[in-house]
PDB file of C-alpha atoms in Angstrom:
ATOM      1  CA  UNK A  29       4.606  51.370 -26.916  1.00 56.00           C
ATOM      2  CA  UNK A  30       7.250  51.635 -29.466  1.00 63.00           C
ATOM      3  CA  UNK A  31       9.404  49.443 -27.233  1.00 61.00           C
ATOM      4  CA  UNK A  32       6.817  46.969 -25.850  1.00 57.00           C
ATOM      5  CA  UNK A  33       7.709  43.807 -28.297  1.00 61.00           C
ATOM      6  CA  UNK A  34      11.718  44.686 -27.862  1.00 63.00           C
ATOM      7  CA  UNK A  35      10.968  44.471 -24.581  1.00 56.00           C
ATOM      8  CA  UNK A  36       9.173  41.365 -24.341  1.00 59.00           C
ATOM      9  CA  UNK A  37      11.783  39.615 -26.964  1.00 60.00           C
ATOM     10  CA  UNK A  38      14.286  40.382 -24.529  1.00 60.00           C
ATOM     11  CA  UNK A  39      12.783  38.799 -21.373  1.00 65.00           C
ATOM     12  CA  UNK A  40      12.027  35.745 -23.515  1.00 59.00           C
ATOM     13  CA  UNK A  41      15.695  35.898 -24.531  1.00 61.00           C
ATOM     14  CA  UNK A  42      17.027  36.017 -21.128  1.00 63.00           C
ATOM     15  CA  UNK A  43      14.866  33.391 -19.478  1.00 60.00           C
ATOM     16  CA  UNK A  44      15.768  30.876 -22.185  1.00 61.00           C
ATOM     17  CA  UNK A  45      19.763  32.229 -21.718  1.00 62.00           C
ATOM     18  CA  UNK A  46      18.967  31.275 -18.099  1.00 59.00           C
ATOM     19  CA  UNK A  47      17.691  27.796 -18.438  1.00 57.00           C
ATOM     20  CA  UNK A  48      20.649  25.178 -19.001  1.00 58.00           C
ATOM     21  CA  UNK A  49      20.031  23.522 -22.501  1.00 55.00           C
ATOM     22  CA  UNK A  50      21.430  20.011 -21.333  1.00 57.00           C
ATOM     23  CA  UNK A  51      18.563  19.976 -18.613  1.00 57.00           C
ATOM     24  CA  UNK A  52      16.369  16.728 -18.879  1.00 58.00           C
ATOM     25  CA  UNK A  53      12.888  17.481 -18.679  1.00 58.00           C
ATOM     26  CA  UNK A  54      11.454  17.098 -15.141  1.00 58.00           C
ATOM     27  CA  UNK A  55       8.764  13.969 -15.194  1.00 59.00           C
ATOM     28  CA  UNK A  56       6.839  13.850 -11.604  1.00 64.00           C
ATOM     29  CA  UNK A  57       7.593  10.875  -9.740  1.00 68.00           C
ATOM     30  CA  UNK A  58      10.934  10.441 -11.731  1.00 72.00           C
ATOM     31  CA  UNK A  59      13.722  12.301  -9.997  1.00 75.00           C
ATOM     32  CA  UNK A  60      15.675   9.613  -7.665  1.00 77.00           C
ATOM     33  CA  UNK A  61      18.596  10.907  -5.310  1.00 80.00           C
ATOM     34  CA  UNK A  62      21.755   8.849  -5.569  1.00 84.00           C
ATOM     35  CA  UNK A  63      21.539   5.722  -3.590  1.00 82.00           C
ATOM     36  CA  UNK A  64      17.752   5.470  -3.883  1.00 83.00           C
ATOM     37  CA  UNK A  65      16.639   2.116  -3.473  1.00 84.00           C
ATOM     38  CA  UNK A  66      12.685   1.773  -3.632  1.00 83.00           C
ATOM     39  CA  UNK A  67      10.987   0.251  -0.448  1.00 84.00           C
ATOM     40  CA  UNK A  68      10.403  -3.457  -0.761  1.00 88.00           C
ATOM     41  CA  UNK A  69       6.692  -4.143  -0.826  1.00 88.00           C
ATOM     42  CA  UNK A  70       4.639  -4.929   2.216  1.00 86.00           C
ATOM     43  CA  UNK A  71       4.235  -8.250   3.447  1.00 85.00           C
ATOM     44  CA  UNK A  72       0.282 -10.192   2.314  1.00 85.00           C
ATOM     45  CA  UNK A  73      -0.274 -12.121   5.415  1.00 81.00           C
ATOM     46  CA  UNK A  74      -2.784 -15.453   4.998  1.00 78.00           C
ATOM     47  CA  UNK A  75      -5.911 -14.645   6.420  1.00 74.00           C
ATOM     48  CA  UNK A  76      -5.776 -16.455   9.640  1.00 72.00           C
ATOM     49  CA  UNK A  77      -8.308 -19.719  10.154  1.00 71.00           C
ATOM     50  CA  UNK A  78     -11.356 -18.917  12.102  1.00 70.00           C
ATOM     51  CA  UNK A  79     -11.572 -21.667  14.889  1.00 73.00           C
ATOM     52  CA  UNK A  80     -14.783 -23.371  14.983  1.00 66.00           C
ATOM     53  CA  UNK A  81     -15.304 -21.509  18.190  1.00 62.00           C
ATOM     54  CA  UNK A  82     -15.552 -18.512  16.654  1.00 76.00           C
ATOM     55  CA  UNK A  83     -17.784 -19.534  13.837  1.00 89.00           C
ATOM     56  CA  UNK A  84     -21.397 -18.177  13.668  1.00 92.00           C
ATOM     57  CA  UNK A  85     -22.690 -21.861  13.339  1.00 93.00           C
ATOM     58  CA  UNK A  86     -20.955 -23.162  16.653  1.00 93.00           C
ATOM     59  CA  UNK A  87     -22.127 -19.646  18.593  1.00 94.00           C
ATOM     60  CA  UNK A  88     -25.902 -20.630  17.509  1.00 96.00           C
ATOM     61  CA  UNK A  89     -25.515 -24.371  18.326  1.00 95.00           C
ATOM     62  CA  UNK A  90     -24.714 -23.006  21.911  1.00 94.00           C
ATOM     63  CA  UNK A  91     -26.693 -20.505  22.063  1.00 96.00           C
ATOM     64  CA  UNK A  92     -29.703 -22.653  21.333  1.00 97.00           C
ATOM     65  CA  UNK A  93     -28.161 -25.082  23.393  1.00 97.00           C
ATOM     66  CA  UNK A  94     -28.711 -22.278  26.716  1.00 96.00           C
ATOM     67  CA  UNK A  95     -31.793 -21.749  25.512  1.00 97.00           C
ATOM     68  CA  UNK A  96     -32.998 -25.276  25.421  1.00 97.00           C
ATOM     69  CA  UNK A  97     -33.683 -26.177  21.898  1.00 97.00           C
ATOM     70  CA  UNK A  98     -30.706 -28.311  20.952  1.00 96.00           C
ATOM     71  CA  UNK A  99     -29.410 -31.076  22.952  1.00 95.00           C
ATOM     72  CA  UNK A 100     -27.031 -32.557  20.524  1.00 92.00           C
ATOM     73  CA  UNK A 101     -23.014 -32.248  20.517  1.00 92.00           C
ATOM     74  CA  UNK A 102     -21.844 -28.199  19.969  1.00 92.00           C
ATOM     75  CA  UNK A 103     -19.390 -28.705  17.004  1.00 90.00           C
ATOM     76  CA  UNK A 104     -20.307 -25.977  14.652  1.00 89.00           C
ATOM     77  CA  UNK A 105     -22.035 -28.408  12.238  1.00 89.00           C
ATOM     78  CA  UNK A 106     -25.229 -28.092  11.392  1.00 92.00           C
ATOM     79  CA  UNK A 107     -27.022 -31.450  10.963  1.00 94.00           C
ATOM     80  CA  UNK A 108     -30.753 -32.482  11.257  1.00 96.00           C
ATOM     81  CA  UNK A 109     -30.665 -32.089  14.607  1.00 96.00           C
ATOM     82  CA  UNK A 110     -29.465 -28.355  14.870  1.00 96.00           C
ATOM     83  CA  UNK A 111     -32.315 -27.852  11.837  1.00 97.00           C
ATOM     84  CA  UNK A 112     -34.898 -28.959  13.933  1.00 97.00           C
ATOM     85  CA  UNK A 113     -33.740 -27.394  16.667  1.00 97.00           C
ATOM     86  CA  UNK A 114     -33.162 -23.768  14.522  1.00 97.00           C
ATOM     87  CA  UNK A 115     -36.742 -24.649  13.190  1.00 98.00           C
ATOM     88  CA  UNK A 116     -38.116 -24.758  16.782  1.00 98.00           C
ATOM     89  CA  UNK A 117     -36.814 -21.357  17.825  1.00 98.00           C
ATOM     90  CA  UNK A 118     -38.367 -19.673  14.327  1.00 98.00           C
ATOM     91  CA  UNK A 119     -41.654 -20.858  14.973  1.00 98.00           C
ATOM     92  CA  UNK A 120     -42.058 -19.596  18.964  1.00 97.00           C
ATOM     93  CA  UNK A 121     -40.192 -16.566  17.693  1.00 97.00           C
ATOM     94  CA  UNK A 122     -42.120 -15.968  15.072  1.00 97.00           C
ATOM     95  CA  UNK A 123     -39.574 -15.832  12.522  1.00 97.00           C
ATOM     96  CA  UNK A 124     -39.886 -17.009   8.989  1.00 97.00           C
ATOM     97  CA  UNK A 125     -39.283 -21.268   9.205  1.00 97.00           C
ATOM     98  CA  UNK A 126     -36.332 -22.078   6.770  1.00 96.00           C
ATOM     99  CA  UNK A 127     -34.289 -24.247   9.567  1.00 96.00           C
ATOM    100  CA  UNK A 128     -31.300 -22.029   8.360  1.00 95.00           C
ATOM    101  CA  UNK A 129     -29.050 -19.742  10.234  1.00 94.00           C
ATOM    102  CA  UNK A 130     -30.316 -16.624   8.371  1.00 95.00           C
ATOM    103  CA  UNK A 131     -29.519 -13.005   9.428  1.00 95.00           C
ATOM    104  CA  UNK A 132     -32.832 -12.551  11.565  1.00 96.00           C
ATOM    105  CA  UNK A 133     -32.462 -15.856  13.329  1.00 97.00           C
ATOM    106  CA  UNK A 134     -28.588 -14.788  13.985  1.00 96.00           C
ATOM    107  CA  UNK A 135     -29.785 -11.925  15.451  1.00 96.00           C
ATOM    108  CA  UNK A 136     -33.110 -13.310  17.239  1.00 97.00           C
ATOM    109  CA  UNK A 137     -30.139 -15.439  18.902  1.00 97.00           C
ATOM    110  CA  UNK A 138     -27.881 -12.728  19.342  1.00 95.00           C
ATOM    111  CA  UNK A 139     -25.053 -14.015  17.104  1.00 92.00           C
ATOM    112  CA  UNK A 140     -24.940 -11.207  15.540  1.00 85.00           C
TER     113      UNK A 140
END
């Protein structure tokens, strides 16, 4: 027991002898190899336009269209006439009457 702190001096002694004293201190995410040039960052694409055709509006004029409630041009608008005709189909579905494309009425239609 007499020798336990000499002991432990000497171990601290030696592992600071070990360690070079120029050594910068190691930061994670710091170290770059020669040459290292960081990656350039990825591209940000636009979203790309949705085509009318693809547009929830257009796939409810037509769908009302097959279904015989509107009889006006399929453009994607929605007018008067689409209104009435999206009014129609809530009342004999028994939906809520707003003349609006609303999420049960999307999915009454199967637009959604």
């Amino acid at each position: 027991m007499k020798h336990l702190p000499t002991l432990l001096l000497g171990t601290v002694l030696a592992v600071a002898a070990a360690a070079p004293a120029d050594a910068a201190p190691y930061h994670h995410g710091s170290y770059r190899p020669p040459g290292y040039r960081p990656m350039p960052p990825a591209p940000v694409y636009p979203p790309r336009p949705v085509s009318p055709r693809e547009r929830k509006e257009y796939r409810a004029q037509l769908r009302l269209r097959q279904l015989g409630y509107y009889h006006g041009r399929v453009d994607g608008s929605i007018g008067p006439v689409t209104q009435r005709a999206i009014a129609r189909f809530q009342r004999d579905h028994r939906l809520r009457v707003t003349a609006w494309l609303d999420v049960y009425t999307l999915r009454a239609l199967g637009v959604l």
